[in-house]
mmCIF file of C-alpha atoms in Angstrom:
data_model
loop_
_atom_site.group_PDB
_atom_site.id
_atom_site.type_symbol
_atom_site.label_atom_id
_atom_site.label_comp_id
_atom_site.label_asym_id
_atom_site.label_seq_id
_atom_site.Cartn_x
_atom_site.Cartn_y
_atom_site.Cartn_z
ATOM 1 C CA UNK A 1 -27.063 0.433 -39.599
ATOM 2 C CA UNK A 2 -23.584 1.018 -38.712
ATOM 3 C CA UNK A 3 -20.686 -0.367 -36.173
ATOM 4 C CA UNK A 4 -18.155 1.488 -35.347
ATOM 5 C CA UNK A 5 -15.338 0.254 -33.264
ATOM 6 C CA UNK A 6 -11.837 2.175 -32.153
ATOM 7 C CA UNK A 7 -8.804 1.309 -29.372
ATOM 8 C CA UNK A 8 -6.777 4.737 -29.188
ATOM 9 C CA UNK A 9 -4.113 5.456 -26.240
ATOM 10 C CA UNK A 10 -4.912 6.906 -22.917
ATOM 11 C CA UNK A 11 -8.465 8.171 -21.508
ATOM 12 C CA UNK A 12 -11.109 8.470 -24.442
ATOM 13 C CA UNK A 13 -11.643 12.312 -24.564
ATOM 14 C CA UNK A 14 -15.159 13.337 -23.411
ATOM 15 C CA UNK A 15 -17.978 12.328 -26.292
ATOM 16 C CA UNK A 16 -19.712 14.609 -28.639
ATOM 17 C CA UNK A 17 -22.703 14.046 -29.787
ATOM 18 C CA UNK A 18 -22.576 12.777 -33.370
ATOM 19 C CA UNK A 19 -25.636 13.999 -36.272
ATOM 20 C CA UNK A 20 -28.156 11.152 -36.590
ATOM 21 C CA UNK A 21 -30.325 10.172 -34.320
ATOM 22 C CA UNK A 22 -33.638 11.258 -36.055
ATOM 23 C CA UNK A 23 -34.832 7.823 -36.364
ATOM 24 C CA UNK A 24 -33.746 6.580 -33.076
ATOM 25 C CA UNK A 25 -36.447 6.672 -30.006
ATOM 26 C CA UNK A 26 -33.615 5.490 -27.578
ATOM 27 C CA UNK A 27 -29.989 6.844 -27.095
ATOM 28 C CA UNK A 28 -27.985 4.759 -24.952
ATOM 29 C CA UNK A 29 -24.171 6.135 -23.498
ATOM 30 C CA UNK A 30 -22.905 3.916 -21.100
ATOM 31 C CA UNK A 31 -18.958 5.007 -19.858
ATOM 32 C CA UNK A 32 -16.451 2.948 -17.863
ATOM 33 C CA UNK A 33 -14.342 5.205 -15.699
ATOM 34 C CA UNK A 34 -11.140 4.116 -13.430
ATOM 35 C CA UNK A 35 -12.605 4.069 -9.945
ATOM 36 C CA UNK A 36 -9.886 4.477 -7.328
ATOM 37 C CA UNK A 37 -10.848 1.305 -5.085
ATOM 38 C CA UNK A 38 -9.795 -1.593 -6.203
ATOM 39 C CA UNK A 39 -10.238 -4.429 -3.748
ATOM 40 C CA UNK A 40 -8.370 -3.261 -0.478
ATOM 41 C CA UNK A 41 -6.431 -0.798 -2.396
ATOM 42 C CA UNK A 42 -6.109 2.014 -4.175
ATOM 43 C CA UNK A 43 -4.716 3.323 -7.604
ATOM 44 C CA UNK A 44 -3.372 6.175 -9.171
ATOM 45 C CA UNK A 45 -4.290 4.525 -12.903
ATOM 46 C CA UNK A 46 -4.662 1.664 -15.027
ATOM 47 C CA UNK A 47 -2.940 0.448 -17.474
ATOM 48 C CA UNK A 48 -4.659 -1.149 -20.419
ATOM 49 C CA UNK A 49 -2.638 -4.004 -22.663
ATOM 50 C CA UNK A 50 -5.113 -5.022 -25.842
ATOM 51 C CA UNK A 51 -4.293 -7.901 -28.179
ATOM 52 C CA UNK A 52 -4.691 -5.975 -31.551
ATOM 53 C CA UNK A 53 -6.016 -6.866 -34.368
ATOM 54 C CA UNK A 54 -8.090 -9.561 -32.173
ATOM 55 C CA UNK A 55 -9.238 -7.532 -30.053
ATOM 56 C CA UNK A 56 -10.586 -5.262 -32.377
ATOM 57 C CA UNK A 57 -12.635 -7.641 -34.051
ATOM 58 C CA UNK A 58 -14.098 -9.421 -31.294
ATOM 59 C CA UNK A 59 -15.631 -5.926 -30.716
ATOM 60 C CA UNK A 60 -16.694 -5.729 -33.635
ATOM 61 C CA UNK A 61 -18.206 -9.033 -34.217
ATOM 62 C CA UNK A 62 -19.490 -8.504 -30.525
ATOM 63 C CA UNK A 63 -21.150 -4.888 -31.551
ATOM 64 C CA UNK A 64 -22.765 -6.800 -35.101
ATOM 65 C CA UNK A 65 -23.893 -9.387 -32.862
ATOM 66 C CA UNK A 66 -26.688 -7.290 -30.904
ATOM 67 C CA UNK A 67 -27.108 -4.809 -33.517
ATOM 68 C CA UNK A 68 -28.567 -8.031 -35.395
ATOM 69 C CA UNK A 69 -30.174 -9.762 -32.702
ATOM 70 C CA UNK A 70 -31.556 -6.729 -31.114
ATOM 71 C CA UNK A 71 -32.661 -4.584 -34.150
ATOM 72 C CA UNK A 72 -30.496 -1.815 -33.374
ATOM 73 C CA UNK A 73 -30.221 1.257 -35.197
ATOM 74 C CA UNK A 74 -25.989 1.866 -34.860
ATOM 75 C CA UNK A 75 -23.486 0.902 -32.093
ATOM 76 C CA UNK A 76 -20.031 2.468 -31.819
ATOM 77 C CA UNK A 77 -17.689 0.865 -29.236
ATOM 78 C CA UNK A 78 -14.308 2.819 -28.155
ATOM 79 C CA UNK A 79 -11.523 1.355 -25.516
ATOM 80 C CA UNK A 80 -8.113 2.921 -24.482
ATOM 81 C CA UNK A 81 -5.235 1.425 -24.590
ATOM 82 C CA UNK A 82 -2.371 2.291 -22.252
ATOM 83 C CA UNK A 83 -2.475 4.335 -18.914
ATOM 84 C CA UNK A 84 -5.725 5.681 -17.869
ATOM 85 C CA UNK A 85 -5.931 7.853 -14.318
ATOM 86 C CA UNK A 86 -8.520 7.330 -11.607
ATOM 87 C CA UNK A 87 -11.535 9.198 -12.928
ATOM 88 C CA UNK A 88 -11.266 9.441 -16.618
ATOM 89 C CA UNK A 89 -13.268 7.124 -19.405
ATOM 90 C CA UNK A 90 -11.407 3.907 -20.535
ATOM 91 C CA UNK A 91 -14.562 2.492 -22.554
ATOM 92 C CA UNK A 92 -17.906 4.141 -24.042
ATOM 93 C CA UNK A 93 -20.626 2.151 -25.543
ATOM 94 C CA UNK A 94 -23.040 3.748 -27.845
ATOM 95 C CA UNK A 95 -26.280 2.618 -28.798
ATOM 96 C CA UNK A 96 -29.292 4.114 -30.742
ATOM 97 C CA UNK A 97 -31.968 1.547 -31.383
ATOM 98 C CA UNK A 98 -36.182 2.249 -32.603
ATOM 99 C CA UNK A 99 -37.079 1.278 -28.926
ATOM 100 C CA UNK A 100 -35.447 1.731 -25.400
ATOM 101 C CA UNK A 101 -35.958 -2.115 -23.876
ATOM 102 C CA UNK A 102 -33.900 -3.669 -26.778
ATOM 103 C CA UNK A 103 -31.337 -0.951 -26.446
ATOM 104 C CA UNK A 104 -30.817 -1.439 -22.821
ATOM 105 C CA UNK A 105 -31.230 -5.499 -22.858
ATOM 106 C CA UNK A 106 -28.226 -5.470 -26.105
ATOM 107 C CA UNK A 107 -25.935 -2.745 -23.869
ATOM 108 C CA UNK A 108 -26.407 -5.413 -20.725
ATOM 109 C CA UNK A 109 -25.248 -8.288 -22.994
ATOM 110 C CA UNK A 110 -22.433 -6.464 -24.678
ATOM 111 C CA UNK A 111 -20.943 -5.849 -21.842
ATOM 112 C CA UNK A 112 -20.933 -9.081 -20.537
ATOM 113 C CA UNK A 113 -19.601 -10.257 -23.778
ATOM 114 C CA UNK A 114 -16.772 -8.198 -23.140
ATOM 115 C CA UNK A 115 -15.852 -8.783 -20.402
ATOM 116 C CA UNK A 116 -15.860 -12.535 -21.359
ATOM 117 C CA UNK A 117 -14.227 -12.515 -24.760
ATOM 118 C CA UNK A 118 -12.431 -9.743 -26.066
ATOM 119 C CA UNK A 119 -8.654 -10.153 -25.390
ATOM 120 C CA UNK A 120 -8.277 -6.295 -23.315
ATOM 121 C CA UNK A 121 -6.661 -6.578 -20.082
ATOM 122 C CA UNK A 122 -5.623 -4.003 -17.536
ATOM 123 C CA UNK A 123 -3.005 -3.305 -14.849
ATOM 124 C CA UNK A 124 -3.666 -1.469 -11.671
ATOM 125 C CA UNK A 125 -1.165 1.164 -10.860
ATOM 126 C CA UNK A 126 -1.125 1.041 -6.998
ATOM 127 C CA UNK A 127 -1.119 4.124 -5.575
ATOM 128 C CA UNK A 128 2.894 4.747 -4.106
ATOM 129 C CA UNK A 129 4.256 2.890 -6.499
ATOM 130 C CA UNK A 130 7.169 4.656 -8.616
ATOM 131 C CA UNK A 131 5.636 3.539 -11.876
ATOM 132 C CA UNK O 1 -8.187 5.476 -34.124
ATOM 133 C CA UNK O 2 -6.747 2.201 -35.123
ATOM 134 C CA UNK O 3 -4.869 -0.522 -34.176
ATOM 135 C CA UNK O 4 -2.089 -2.886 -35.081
ATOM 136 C CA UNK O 5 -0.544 -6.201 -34.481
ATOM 137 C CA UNK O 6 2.801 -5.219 -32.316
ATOM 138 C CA UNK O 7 4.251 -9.196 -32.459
ATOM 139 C CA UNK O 8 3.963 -12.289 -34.185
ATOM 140 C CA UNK O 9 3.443 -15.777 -33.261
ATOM 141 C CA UNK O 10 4.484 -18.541 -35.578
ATOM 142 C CA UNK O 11 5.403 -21.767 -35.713
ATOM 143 C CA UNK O 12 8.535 -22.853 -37.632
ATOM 144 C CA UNK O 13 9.312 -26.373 -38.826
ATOM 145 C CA UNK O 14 12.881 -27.666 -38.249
ATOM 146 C CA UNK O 15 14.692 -31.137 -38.846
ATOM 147 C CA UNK O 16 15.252 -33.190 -36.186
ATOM 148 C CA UNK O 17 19.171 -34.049 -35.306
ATOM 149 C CA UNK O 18 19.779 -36.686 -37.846
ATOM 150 C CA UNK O 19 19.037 -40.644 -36.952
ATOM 151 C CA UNK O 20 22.161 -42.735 -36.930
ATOM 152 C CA UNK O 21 21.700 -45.710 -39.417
ATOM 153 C CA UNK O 22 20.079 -48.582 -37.552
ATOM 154 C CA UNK O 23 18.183 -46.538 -35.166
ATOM 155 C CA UNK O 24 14.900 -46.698 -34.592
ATOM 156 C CA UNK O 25 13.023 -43.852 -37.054
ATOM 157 C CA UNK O 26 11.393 -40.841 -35.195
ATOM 158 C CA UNK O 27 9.389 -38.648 -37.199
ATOM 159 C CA UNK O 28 11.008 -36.645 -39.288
ATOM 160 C CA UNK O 29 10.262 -32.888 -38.462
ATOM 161 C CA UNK O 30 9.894 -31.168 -35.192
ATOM 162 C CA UNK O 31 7.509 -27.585 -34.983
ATOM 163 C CA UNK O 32 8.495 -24.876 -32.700
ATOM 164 C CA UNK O 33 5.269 -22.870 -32.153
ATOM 165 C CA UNK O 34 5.693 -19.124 -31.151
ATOM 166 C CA UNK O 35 2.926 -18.401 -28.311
ATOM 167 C CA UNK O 36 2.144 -14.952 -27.500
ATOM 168 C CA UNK O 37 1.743 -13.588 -23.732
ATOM 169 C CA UNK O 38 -0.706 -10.951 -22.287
ATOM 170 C CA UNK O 39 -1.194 -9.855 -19.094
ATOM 171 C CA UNK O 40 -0.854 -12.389 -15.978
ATOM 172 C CA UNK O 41 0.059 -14.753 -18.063
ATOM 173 C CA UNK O 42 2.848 -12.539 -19.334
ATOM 174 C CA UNK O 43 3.786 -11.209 -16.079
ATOM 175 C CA UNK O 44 4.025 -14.566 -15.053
ATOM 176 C CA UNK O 45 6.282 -15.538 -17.832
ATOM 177 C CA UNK O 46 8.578 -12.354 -17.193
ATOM 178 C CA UNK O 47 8.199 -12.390 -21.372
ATOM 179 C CA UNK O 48 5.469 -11.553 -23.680
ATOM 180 C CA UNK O 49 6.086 -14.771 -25.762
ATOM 181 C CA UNK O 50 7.314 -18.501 -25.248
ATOM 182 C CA UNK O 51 8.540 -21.124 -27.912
ATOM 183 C CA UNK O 52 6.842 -24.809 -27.497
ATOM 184 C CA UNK O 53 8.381 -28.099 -28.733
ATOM 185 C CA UNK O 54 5.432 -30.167 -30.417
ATOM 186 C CA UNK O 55 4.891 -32.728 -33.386
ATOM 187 C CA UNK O 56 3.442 -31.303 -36.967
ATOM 188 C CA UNK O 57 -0.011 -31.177 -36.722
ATOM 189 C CA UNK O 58 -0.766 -30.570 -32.926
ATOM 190 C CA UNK O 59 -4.005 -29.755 -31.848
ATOM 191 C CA UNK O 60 -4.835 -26.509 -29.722
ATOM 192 C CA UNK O 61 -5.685 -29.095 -26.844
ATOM 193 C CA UNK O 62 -2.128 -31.011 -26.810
ATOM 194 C CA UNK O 63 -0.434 -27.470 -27.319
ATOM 195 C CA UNK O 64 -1.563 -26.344 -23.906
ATOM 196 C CA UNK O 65 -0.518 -29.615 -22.361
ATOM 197 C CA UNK O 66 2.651 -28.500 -23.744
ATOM 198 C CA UNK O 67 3.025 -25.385 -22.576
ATOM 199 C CA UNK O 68 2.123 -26.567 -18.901
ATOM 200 C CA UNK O 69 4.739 -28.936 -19.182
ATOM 201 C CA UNK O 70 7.639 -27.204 -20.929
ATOM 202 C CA UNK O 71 7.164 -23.278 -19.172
ATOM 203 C CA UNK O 72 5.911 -24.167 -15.463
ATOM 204 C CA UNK O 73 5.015 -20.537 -14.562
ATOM 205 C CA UNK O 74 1.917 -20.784 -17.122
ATOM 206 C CA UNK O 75 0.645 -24.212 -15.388
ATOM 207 C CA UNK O 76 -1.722 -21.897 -12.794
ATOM 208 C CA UNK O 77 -3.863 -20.213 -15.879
ATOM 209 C CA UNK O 78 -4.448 -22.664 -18.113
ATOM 210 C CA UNK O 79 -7.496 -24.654 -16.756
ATOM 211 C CA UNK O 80 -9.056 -21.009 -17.821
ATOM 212 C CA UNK O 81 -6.832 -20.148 -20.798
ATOM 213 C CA UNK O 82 -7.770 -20.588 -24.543
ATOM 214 C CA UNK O 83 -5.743 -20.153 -27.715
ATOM 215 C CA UNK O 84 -6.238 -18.136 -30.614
ATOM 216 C CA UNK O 85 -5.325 -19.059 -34.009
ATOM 217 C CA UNK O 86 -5.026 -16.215 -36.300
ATOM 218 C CA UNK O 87 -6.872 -13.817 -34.108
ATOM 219 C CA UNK O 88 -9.663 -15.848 -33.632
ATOM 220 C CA UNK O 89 -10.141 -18.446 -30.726
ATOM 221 C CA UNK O 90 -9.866 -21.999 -31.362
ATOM 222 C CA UNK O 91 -11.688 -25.148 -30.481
ATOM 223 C CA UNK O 92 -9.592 -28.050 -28.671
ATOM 224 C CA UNK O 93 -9.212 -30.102 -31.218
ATOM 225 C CA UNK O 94 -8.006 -27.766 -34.477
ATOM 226 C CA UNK O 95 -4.708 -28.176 -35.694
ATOM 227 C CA UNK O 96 -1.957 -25.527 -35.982
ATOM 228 C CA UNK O 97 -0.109 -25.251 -38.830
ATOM 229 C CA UNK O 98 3.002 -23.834 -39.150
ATOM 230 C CA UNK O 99 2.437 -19.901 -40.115
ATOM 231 C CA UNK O 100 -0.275 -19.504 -37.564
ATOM 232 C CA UNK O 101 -0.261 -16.807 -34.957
ATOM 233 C CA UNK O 102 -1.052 -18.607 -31.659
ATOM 234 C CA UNK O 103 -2.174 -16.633 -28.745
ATOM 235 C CA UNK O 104 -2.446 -17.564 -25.169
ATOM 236 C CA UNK O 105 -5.886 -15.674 -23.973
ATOM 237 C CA UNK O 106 -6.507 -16.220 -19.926
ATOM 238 C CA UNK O 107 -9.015 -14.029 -18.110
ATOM 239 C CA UNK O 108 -9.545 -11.024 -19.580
ATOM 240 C CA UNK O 109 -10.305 -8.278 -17.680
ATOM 241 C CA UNK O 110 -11.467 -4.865 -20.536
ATOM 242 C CA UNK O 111 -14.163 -1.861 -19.625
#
């Protein structure tokens, strides 16, 4: 019964499975990668500015939230911080939980949480600029 | 993995100029409260922190009146805006003391 939260610089390098999982029945990975549209434009990156320590425990208290609510087995939450190119991860959201609806309802609702509460913004980098 | 607090917010307490005898009193003190900036709001600012002129023992909800009033490039976010006391976000009406860290939080936009 675990929660495991980090914010590291630039893209999140690619996830490895971790030991574990023999009493889960559903394994949930959900990434968030830099897509190159953004509205009528495009970027080269973006860059990520997170108020810390608040920002890492509003995930925290975000990823304790469904774990309780939504009898989940372990959650581990990563975000960058800093510049993160077109294509690579900025966010991963791990979930192993006895059963796959709760897992999939509590990923739904972290996200939204998220993207509500916790004090992470980002930048675009539009594509031409210098910077 | 980790993370750390890269500024500080705070609010300092400082004497007024001194009354002339015969004047009418004021109160005594005067707080400058530290806000920090992220984001639009700090690209709006040009700075990733403002000072704000308020009375001892303003609330969260007269701070932000403040801030409209005394740094005019925040005015557009705050109908959306919250503060954060401490790292955690405030209700309206609780009162900042003078070593809190006081955050400006707008939109955010993580993921």
């Amino acid at each position: 019964m675990s929660v495991e939260v980090s914010i590291t610089d630039g893209p999140l390098p690619a996830w490895t499975p971790a030991p574990g999982l023999e009493g889960a029945g559903a394994f949930l990975l959900f990434e968030g990668l830099v897509r190159e549209r953004e509205g009528d434009g495009r970027v080269t990156a973006l860059d990520y500015q997170a108020y810390e320590p608040m920002a890492q425990s509003m995930l925290a208290q975000i990823g304790a939230d469904i774990r309780e609510r939504f009898g989940l087995s372990a959650v581990r939450i990563e975000h960058s911080r800093g510049r993160v190119p077109v294509g690579a991860c900025s966010f991963r959201l791990v979930i192993q939980s006895p059963h796959r609806r709760e897992a999939l309802r509590a990923m739904d609702e972290f996200i939204d949480r998220l993207k509500q509460d916790v004090p992470i913004w980002k930048r675009p980098v539009w594509r031409g600029d210098a910077d | 993995v980790g993370s750390s607090a890269r500024c500080h917010g705070r609010g300092t307490l400082r004497e007024h100029t001194p009354v002339p005898a015969g004047a009418a009193p004021t109160l005594p003190l005067a707080m400058t409260v530290r806000v920090l900036l992220f984001g639009p709001e700090a690209a709006a600012a040009g700075r990733d922190s403002v000072s704000v002129e308020a009375e001892p023992g303003v609330t969260c909800r007269d701070l932000l009146a403040q801030l409209g009033a005394q740094h005019a490039p925040l005015r557009p976010f705050l109908a959306r805006a919250r503060l954060a006391l401490n790292s955690r976000f405030a209700a309206p009406e609780t009162t900042i003391h003078e070593r809190d860290e006081v955050a400006l939080i707008g939109l955010v936009s993580g993921g």
